[in-house]
Tab-separated table of C-alpha atoms and ligand atoms in Angstrom:
chain	number	residue	atom	x	y	z
A	186	MET	CA	0.042	0.075	-0.072
A	187	SER	CA	3.105	2.375	-0.944
A	188	ASP	CA	0.467	5.034	-2.234
A	189	VAL	CA	-0.927	5.460	1.386
A	190	PRO	CA	0.721	8.739	2.687
A	191	THR	CA	2.349	8.312	6.418
A	192	PHE	CA	0.313	10.644	8.455
A	193	THR	CA	2.213	11.263	11.625
A	194	ARG	CA	1.964	15.205	12.095
A	195	LEU	CA	-1.412	17.161	11.031
A	196	ASP	CA	-0.267	20.127	9.277
A	197	PRO	CA	-1.653	21.459	5.505
A	198	ARG	CA	0.607	19.367	3.702
A	199	ASN	CA	-0.673	16.129	5.081
A	200	TYR	CA	-4.257	17.042	4.402
A	201	ARG	CA	-3.617	17.569	0.833
A	202	ASP	CA	-1.459	14.120	0.227
A	203	HIS	CA	-4.441	12.284	2.332
A	204	LEU	CA	-7.401	14.473	0.175
A	205	THR	CA	-6.206	13.622	-3.110
A	206	SER	CA	-4.862	10.185	-2.722
A	207	ASP	CA	-7.389	8.048	-4.924
A	208	ARG	CA	-7.760	5.476	-2.037
A	209	THR	CA	-9.094	8.125	0.380
A	210	ARG	CA	-11.197	9.302	-2.385
A	211	ALA	CA	-12.782	5.809	-3.062
A	212	ALA	CA	-12.769	5.409	0.816
A	213	LEU	CA	-15.296	8.625	1.103
A	214	ILE	CA	-17.118	7.251	-2.035
A	215	VAL	CA	-17.735	4.215	0.347
A	216	GLN	CA	-18.627	6.240	2.847
A	217	GLN	CA	-21.440	7.928	1.110
A	218	HIS	CA	-23.094	4.947	-0.119
A	219	VAL	CA	-22.979	3.757	3.728
A	220	LEU	CA	-25.087	6.763	4.598
A	221	ALA	CA	-27.126	6.877	1.816
A	222	SER	CA	-28.169	3.123	2.440
A	223	VAL	CA	-28.837	3.761	6.293
A	224	ARG	CA	-31.019	6.445	5.770
A	225	VAL	CA	-32.865	4.666	3.122
A	226	THR	CA	-33.189	1.377	5.290
A	227	LEU	CA	-34.304	3.866	8.758
A	228	ALA	CA	-36.597	5.692	6.410
A	229	GLY	CA	-38.196	3.043	5.351
A	230	ARG	CA	-38.609	1.551	8.793
A	231	GLY	CA	-40.666	4.734	10.166
A	232	PHE	CA	-37.196	6.360	11.610
A	233	VAL	CA	-37.149	10.308	11.624
A	234	GLU	CA	-33.719	11.597	11.430
A	235	LEU	CA	-32.645	14.555	14.298
A	236	PRO	CA	-29.723	16.367	13.669
A	237	ALA	CA	-27.633	16.020	17.584
A	238	PRO	CA	-26.598	18.703	19.804
A	239	LEU	CA	-22.350	19.465	19.625
A	240	VAL	CA	-22.671	20.420	23.162
A	241	GLY	CA	-24.412	20.270	26.489
A	242	PRO	CA	-24.217	20.722	30.285
A	243	VAL	CA	-23.631	16.867	30.728
A	244	THR	CA	-22.836	14.165	28.096
A	245	ASP	CA	-22.319	10.111	28.091
A	246	PRO	CA	-19.773	9.665	30.344
A	247	GLY	CA	-19.383	5.716	29.894
A	248	VAL	CA	-16.974	6.133	27.462
A	249	ARG	CA	-14.217	3.552	28.559
A	250	GLY	CA	-10.903	5.537	29.683
A	251	ALA	CA	-11.371	8.857	27.268
A	252	LYS	CA	-11.639	12.132	28.605
A	253	GLN	CA	-14.573	14.618	27.827
A	254	ALA	CA	-13.364	18.126	26.615
A	255	ASP	CA	-14.924	21.456	28.315
A	256	VAL	CA	-16.527	24.332	26.485
A	257	ASP	CA	-16.567	27.593	28.122
A	258	TYR	CA	-20.444	28.321	27.455
A	259	TYR	CA	-21.304	31.748	28.707
A	260	GLY	CA	-19.282	31.202	31.625
A	261	ALA	CA	-20.807	27.624	32.634
A	262	THR	CA	-18.746	24.568	31.709
A	263	TYR	CA	-20.268	22.145	29.166
A	264	LYS	CA	-19.278	19.434	27.319
A	265	ILE	CA	-18.652	18.224	23.756
A	266	MET	CA	-20.760	15.545	23.212
A	267	THR	CA	-19.039	11.972	23.809
A	268	SER	CA	-22.583	10.514	22.616
A	269	ALA	CA	-25.703	11.114	22.336
A	270	ILE	CA	-27.246	8.704	24.286
A	271	LEU	CA	-29.087	11.273	26.606
A	272	TYR	CA	-30.776	13.132	23.735
A	273	LYS	CA	-31.614	10.148	21.745
A	274	GLN	CA	-33.829	9.120	25.303
A	275	ALA	CA	-35.105	12.580	25.201
A	276	ALA	CA	-36.104	12.831	21.432
A	277	LEU	CA	-38.499	9.842	22.035
A	278	LEU	CA	-40.486	11.804	23.488
A	279	ALA	CA	-41.469	13.685	20.073
A	280	PHE	CA	-41.400	10.400	17.831
A	281	ASP	CA	-41.356	6.544	18.501
A	282	LYS	CA	-37.971	5.835	16.458
A	283	ILE	CA	-35.260	8.292	15.797
A	284	PHE	CA	-31.729	8.342	14.431
A	285	CYS	CA	-28.661	10.991	14.246
A	286	ILE	CA	-25.819	10.701	12.209
A	287	ALA	CA	-24.048	12.230	15.265
A	288	PRO	CA	-20.563	13.923	15.670
A	289	ASN	CA	-18.619	12.708	19.350
A	290	LEU	CA	-15.547	14.109	20.861
A	291	ARG	CA	-13.279	11.981	22.738
A	292	LEU	CA	-10.048	12.453	24.478
A	293	GLU	CA	-9.262	9.121	23.834
A	294	PRO	CA	-5.819	7.705	25.827
A	295	PRO	CA	-2.936	8.340	23.277
A	296	GLU	CA	-1.909	4.879	23.375
A	297	THR	CA	-5.138	4.331	21.621
A	298	ALA	CA	-3.534	5.853	18.574
A	299	ALA	CA	-1.864	2.294	17.458
A	300	THR	CA	-5.248	0.459	17.845
A	301	GLY	CA	-6.181	1.095	14.374
A	302	ARG	CA	-9.558	1.683	15.682
A	303	HIS	CA	-9.819	5.293	17.413
A	304	LEU	CA	-10.270	8.568	16.237
A	305	VAL	CA	-10.548	11.411	18.400
A	306	GLU	CA	-13.327	13.071	16.468
A	307	PHE	CA	-15.913	10.616	14.874
A	308	HIS	CA	-19.292	9.736	13.762
A	309	GLN	CA	-22.237	7.261	15.308
A	310	ILE	CA	-24.928	6.119	13.415
A	311	ASP	CA	-27.289	6.598	16.609
A	312	VAL	CA	-30.300	5.024	16.632
A	313	GLU	CA	-32.929	4.442	19.378
A	314	ILE	CA	-36.626	3.040	19.655
A	315	ALA	CA	-39.347	3.758	21.998
A	316	ASP	CA	-40.968	0.263	23.748
A	317	ALA	CA	-38.275	-2.088	22.004
A	318	THR	CA	-36.310	-4.967	23.239
A	319	ARG	CA	-32.351	-5.555	22.864
A	320	GLU	CA	-33.268	-8.428	20.109
A	321	GLU	CA	-35.209	-5.792	18.123
A	322	ALA	CA	-32.256	-3.500	18.140
A	323	MET	CA	-29.864	-6.179	17.306
A	324	GLU	CA	-32.083	-7.109	14.661
A	325	LEU	CA	-32.179	-3.500	13.090
A	326	ALA	CA	-27.987	-3.065	13.779
A	327	GLN	CA	-27.452	-6.623	11.480
A	328	ALA	CA	-30.066	-4.922	8.798
A	329	LEU	CA	-28.120	-1.678	8.832
A	330	VAL	CA	-24.442	-3.138	8.516
A	331	THR	CA	-25.805	-6.109	6.098
A	332	GLY	CA	-27.618	-3.106	3.791
A	333	ALA	CA	-24.732	-1.047	4.122
A	334	VAL	CA	-22.570	-3.673	2.570
A	335	ALA	CA	-24.555	-5.076	0.256
A	336	ALA	CA	-25.241	-1.221	-1.078
A	337	VAL	CA	-21.625	-0.803	-1.703
A	338	VAL	CA	-20.737	-4.713	-3.269
A	339	ARG	CA	-23.873	-3.575	-5.941
A	340	ASP	CA	-23.047	0.621	-6.033
A	341	ALA	CA	-19.150	1.020	-5.503
A	342	PRO	CA	-17.443	-1.979	-7.273
A	343	ALA	CA	-14.818	0.567	-8.759
A	344	GLU	CA	-14.058	1.629	-5.505
A	345	LEU	CA	-13.629	-1.354	-3.804
A	346	GLU	CA	-11.140	-2.647	-6.377
A	347	ARG	CA	-9.338	0.364	-6.032
A	348	LEU	CA	-8.942	-0.001	-2.304
A	349	GLY	CA	-7.838	-3.932	-3.297
A	350	ARG	CA	-11.076	-5.150	-0.921
A	351	ASP	CA	-12.198	-8.637	-2.261
A	352	PRO	CA	-16.082	-8.440	-2.362
A	353	GLY	CA	-15.867	-11.875	-1.534
A	354	ALA	CA	-14.588	-11.257	2.116
A	355	PHE	CA	-18.732	-10.067	2.585
A	356	THR	CA	-20.022	-13.721	1.044
A	357	GLU	CA	-20.724	-14.958	4.612
A	358	LEU	CA	-21.692	-11.870	6.200
A	359	LEU	CA	-24.339	-11.643	3.401
A	360	ALA	CA	-25.530	-15.334	3.468
A	361	GLN	CA	-26.410	-15.851	7.212
A	362	PRO	CA	-27.485	-14.040	10.281
A	363	PHE	CA	-24.761	-12.706	12.252
A	364	GLY	CA	-23.298	-14.861	15.456
A	365	ARG	CA	-23.957	-14.221	18.860
A	366	MET	CA	-21.679	-15.137	21.879
A	367	THR	CA	-22.609	-13.884	25.580
A	368	HIS	CA	-19.760	-11.698	27.625
A	369	ALA	CA	-19.412	-14.712	29.925
A	370	ALA	CA	-18.610	-16.681	26.990
A	371	ALA	CA	-16.045	-14.269	25.657
A	372	VAL	CA	-14.302	-14.000	28.564
A	373	ALA	CA	-13.913	-17.948	28.934
A	374	GLU	CA	-12.432	-17.892	25.121
A	375	LEU	CA	-10.217	-15.491	25.919
A	376	THR	CA	-8.704	-17.271	28.827
A	377	GLY	CA	-8.464	-20.386	27.116
A	378	LEU	CA	-6.331	-18.359	24.296
A	379	GLY	CA	-3.976	-17.103	27.358
A	380	VAL	CA	-5.235	-13.346	26.797
A	381	ALA	CA	-6.183	-12.166	30.124
A	382	GLN	CA	-9.416	-10.944	30.333
A	383	SER	CA	-11.691	-9.760	33.662
A	384	ALA	CA	-15.220	-11.416	34.309
A	385	THR	CA	-16.451	-8.231	35.351
A	386	ALA	CA	-14.795	-5.443	32.828
A	387	GLU	CA	-14.707	-4.770	29.423
A	388	ILE	CA	-13.290	-6.791	26.798
A	389	THR	CA	-9.695	-5.499	26.609
A	390	TRP	CA	-8.529	-3.699	22.917
A	391	GLU	CA	-6.435	-6.704	22.972
A	392	GLY	CA	-9.470	-8.914	23.721
A	393	GLU	CA	-11.452	-7.522	21.249
A	394	ARG	CA	-8.594	-7.479	18.472
A	395	VAL	CA	-8.150	-11.252	19.211
A	396	LEU	CA	-11.922	-12.243	19.307
A	397	SER	CA	-12.427	-10.378	15.695
A	398	GLY	CA	-9.652	-11.745	13.927
A	399	LYS	CA	-10.772	-15.049	14.897
A	400	ALA	CA	-14.159	-14.765	13.632
A	401	GLY	CA	-15.198	-15.024	9.870
A	402	ARG	CA	-18.641	-12.987	9.734
A	403	PRO	CA	-19.894	-10.399	12.260
A	404	PHE	CA	-20.815	-11.261	15.827
A	405	PHE	CA	-22.935	-9.781	18.774
A	406	VAL	CA	-21.444	-9.866	22.458
A	407	THR	CA	-24.368	-9.799	25.007
A	408	ASP	CA	-24.882	-9.504	28.709
A	409	TYR	CA	-21.838	-7.121	29.970
A	410	PRO	CA	-21.428	-6.803	33.308
A	411	LYS	CA	-22.541	-4.073	35.165
A	412	GLY	CA	-19.504	-2.501	36.080
A	413	SER	CA	-18.315	-2.206	32.632
A	414	ARG	CA	-21.078	0.409	30.833
A	415	GLY	CA	-22.509	3.375	31.878
A	416	PHE	CA	-25.718	3.947	34.049
A	417	TYR	CA	-28.381	3.678	30.845
A	418	ASP	CA	-27.971	0.567	30.246
A	419	ARG	CA	-30.351	-1.357	31.456
A	420	GLU	CA	-29.737	-4.176	33.957
A	421	ASP	CA	-31.650	-7.698	33.737
A	422	PRO	CA	-34.295	-7.651	36.120
A	423	ARG	CA	-34.104	-11.735	36.007
A	424	THR	CA	-30.257	-11.523	36.326
A	425	PRO	CA	-29.126	-8.886	38.634
A	426	GLY	CA	-25.658	-7.368	37.807
A	427	MET	CA	-25.986	-8.078	33.921
A	428	LEU	CA	-26.907	-5.812	31.631
A	429	ARG	CA	-29.383	-6.246	28.515
A	430	ASN	CA	-26.791	-4.944	26.018
A	431	PHE	CA	-24.777	-5.895	23.403
A	432	ASP	CA	-21.855	-4.950	21.330
A	433	LEU	CA	-21.528	-5.883	17.347
A	434	ILE	CA	-17.720	-7.250	16.519
A	435	ALA	CA	-16.650	-7.043	12.806
A	436	PRO	CA	-14.651	-10.454	11.674
A	437	ASP	CA	-10.788	-10.416	10.494
A	438	GLY	CA	-9.709	-8.091	13.217
A	439	PHE	CA	-11.570	-4.930	12.550
A	440	GLY	CA	-12.942	-4.837	15.940
A	441	GLU	CA	-15.782	-3.338	17.778
A	442	LEU	CA	-18.341	-1.838	14.979
A	443	ALA	CA	-21.499	-1.065	17.609
A	444	SER	CA	-22.642	-1.054	21.073
A	445	GLY	CA	-26.312	-0.834	21.692
A	446	ALA	CA	-28.650	-1.828	24.842
A	447	GLU	CA	-32.027	-1.833	26.316
A	448	ARG	CA	-32.369	1.338	28.461
A	449	GLU	CA	-33.071	2.495	32.127
A	450	HIS	CA	-35.445	4.825	32.400
A	451	GLU	CA	-36.901	4.394	36.113
A	452	PRO	CA	-35.644	7.511	38.090
A	453	ALA	CA	-34.929	5.938	41.117
A	454	ARG	CA	-32.994	3.134	39.015
A	455	ILE	CA	-31.053	5.702	37.224
A	456	VAL	CA	-30.489	7.585	40.196
A	457	ALA	CA	-28.825	4.464	41.795
A	458	ARG	CA	-26.957	3.275	38.706
A	459	MET	CA	-25.360	6.807	38.493
A	460	ARG	CA	-23.910	6.612	42.030
A	461	GLU	CA	-22.925	2.932	41.373
A	462	THR	CA	-20.852	4.309	38.295
A	463	GLY	CA	-19.410	6.900	40.527
A	464	GLU	CA	-21.716	10.060	38.626
A	465	ASN	CA	-22.768	12.562	40.697
A	466	PRO	CA	-26.875	12.943	39.561
A	467	ALA	CA	-26.773	16.937	40.623
A	468	LYS	CA	-24.769	17.564	37.289
A	469	TYR	CA	-27.869	15.655	35.322
A	470	GLY	CA	-30.045	18.415	36.237
A	471	TRP	CA	-32.543	18.198	32.807
A	472	TYR	CA	-31.934	15.004	32.256
A	473	LEU	CA	-33.032	13.794	35.732
A	474	ASP	CA	-36.208	16.311	35.134
A	475	LEU	CA	-37.198	14.847	32.073
A	476	ILE	CA	-36.906	11.164	33.593
A	477	ARG	CA	-38.820	12.163	36.502
A	478	GLU	CA	-41.549	13.183	34.587
A	479	GLY	CA	-41.347	10.432	32.299
A	480	ILE	CA	-40.027	9.360	29.630
A	481	ARG	CA	-40.077	6.205	26.825
A	482	PRO	CA	-38.396	2.707	27.867
A	483	SER	CA	-36.282	2.215	24.654
A	484	ALA	CA	-33.612	0.206	23.182
A	485	GLY	CA	-30.893	1.855	20.859
A	486	PHE	CA	-27.239	1.720	19.482
A	487	GLY	CA	-24.555	3.685	17.967
A	488	ILE	CA	-22.641	2.137	15.171
A	489	GLY	CA	-19.151	4.007	14.557
A	490	LEU	CA	-19.565	5.681	10.644
A	491	GLU	CA	-15.962	5.666	10.231
A	492	ARG	CA	-15.002	2.116	11.991
A	493	LEU	CA	-17.760	0.584	9.673
A	494	VAL	CA	-16.516	2.138	6.565
A	495	ARG	CA	-13.274	0.834	7.484
A	496	TYR	CA	-14.367	-2.573	7.750
A	497	ILE	CA	-15.670	-2.484	4.457
A	498	THR	CA	-12.836	-0.868	2.672
A	499	GLY	CA	-10.596	-3.342	4.193
A	500	ALA	CA	-8.474	-0.075	5.636
A	501	ASP	CA	-5.338	-0.762	7.885
A	502	GLU	CA	-6.333	1.988	9.717
A	503	VAL	CA	-9.600	3.942	10.842
A	504	TRP	CA	-7.943	7.352	10.409
A	505	GLN	CA	-7.240	6.643	6.655
A	506	VAL	CA	-11.235	6.432	5.728
A	507	CYS	CA	-11.457	9.825	7.477
A	508	ALA	CA	-11.229	13.049	5.345
A	509	PHE	CA	-9.985	15.041	8.589
A	510	PRO	CA	-8.858	12.594	10.610
A	511	LYS	CA	-7.534	13.300	14.334
A	512	LEU	CA	-5.527	10.898	16.020
A	513	PRO	CA	-5.731	10.490	19.844
A	514	GLY	CA	-2.519	12.359	21.262
A	515	GLU	CA	-1.635	13.750	18.378
A	516	VAL	CA	-1.586	17.967	18.603
A	517	GLU	CA	-0.829	20.446	16.113
A	518	ARG	CA	1.133	23.211	17.336
B	829	AMP	P1	-19.505	3.112	22.404
B	829	AMP	O1	-20.750	3.881	23.056
B	829	AMP	O2	-18.042	3.417	23.212
B	829	AMP	O3	-19.426	1.435	21.991
B	829	AMP	O4	-19.123	3.987	20.564
B	829	AMP	C1	-19.969	3.311	19.862
B	829	AMP	C2	-19.763	2.941	18.199
B	829	AMP	O5	-18.857	4.285	18.104
B	829	AMP	C3	-18.082	2.068	18.619
B	829	AMP	O6	-19.072	0.713	18.756
B	829	AMP	C4	-17.752	2.320	17.676
B	829	AMP	O7	-18.085	1.816	16.526
B	829	AMP	C5	-17.461	4.059	17.678
B	829	AMP	N1	-16.618	4.403	18.329
B	829	AMP	C6	-16.213	4.475	19.690
B	829	AMP	N2	-15.186	5.133	19.931
B	829	AMP	C7	-14.669	5.581	18.731
B	829	AMP	C8	-13.187	6.046	18.763
B	829	AMP	N3	-12.337	6.600	19.557
B	829	AMP	N4	-13.035	6.379	16.956
B	829	AMP	C9	-13.944	5.767	16.253
B	829	AMP	N5	-14.627	5.059	16.553
B	829	AMP	C10	-15.418	5.385	17.967
B	830	MG	MG1	-18.597	0.034	22.726
């Protein structure tokens, strides 16, 4: 892949090399097909697209190791959105089914620059459905990914060829439903392979890479332990300590594509979960006011747009499919 420019510093020259590369252009055209496909699928199922907010007094705290960025907002400290989760739940007051193509900013730890999966700025295809179950959310996530892959294979074969991506890589994905395993099974598999993995925590970056590398088609990991996620993933009433959530993992080492869950929606449970996860409920004024007056039970998920495009294009690293990439720890001075 000699025509991929190295991208060690952000400066205008690098943007020129990056934006005029045939590979970047091909990846951005693939992204356009992905976005078009997602919008057609969701509109066909009655979803309303909403623009996502950029800043607010609070944002998603459940972002494993990433820091939030502050904005001086008329003398108050606001946060740049790490995800749209709080606003997605609120949006179900207006419509039963909503989605956003939401920009996120997460100050990821500098060491994640080497995973090939992490950007500081990225987008989520962020979906929320009133009164839905986790299984319904998983079915939709699968339909969106399968639909996007099928659309690119059908409508952008020249771009895939320019990227050296064999459409045959998607045969299994398009032919059968995605796989499924529990977090407990993932822990057992990793432990059996000699990869250290706690039963009560998120799958590590290395564990994610190993599980993804062994798979030949996308698969879901379900039932994460409570300590591993934000307060909004619903605890299973039948299995306390276990969450009604899921991740979607791409095959061939591309790693996590999406995370989703049924949501907590009862005020007392949300406040208790905030306290358990070390969040101060007093910070969540508008959100808790809304919850106390009642919100819809729901389920939803966020698919990382650049992660999905990286998987479809087969790019070595996620920044290669992003028009204006920002890598963790890299600062232009
Ligand atoms: P999360 O809420 O952390 O599960 O994020 C939702 C989805 O966004 C993930 O499944 C990824 O596809 C994507 N994502 C999360 N963090 C990043 C990042 N730093 N860079 C690129 N994509 C990300
Ligand atoms: Mg996740």
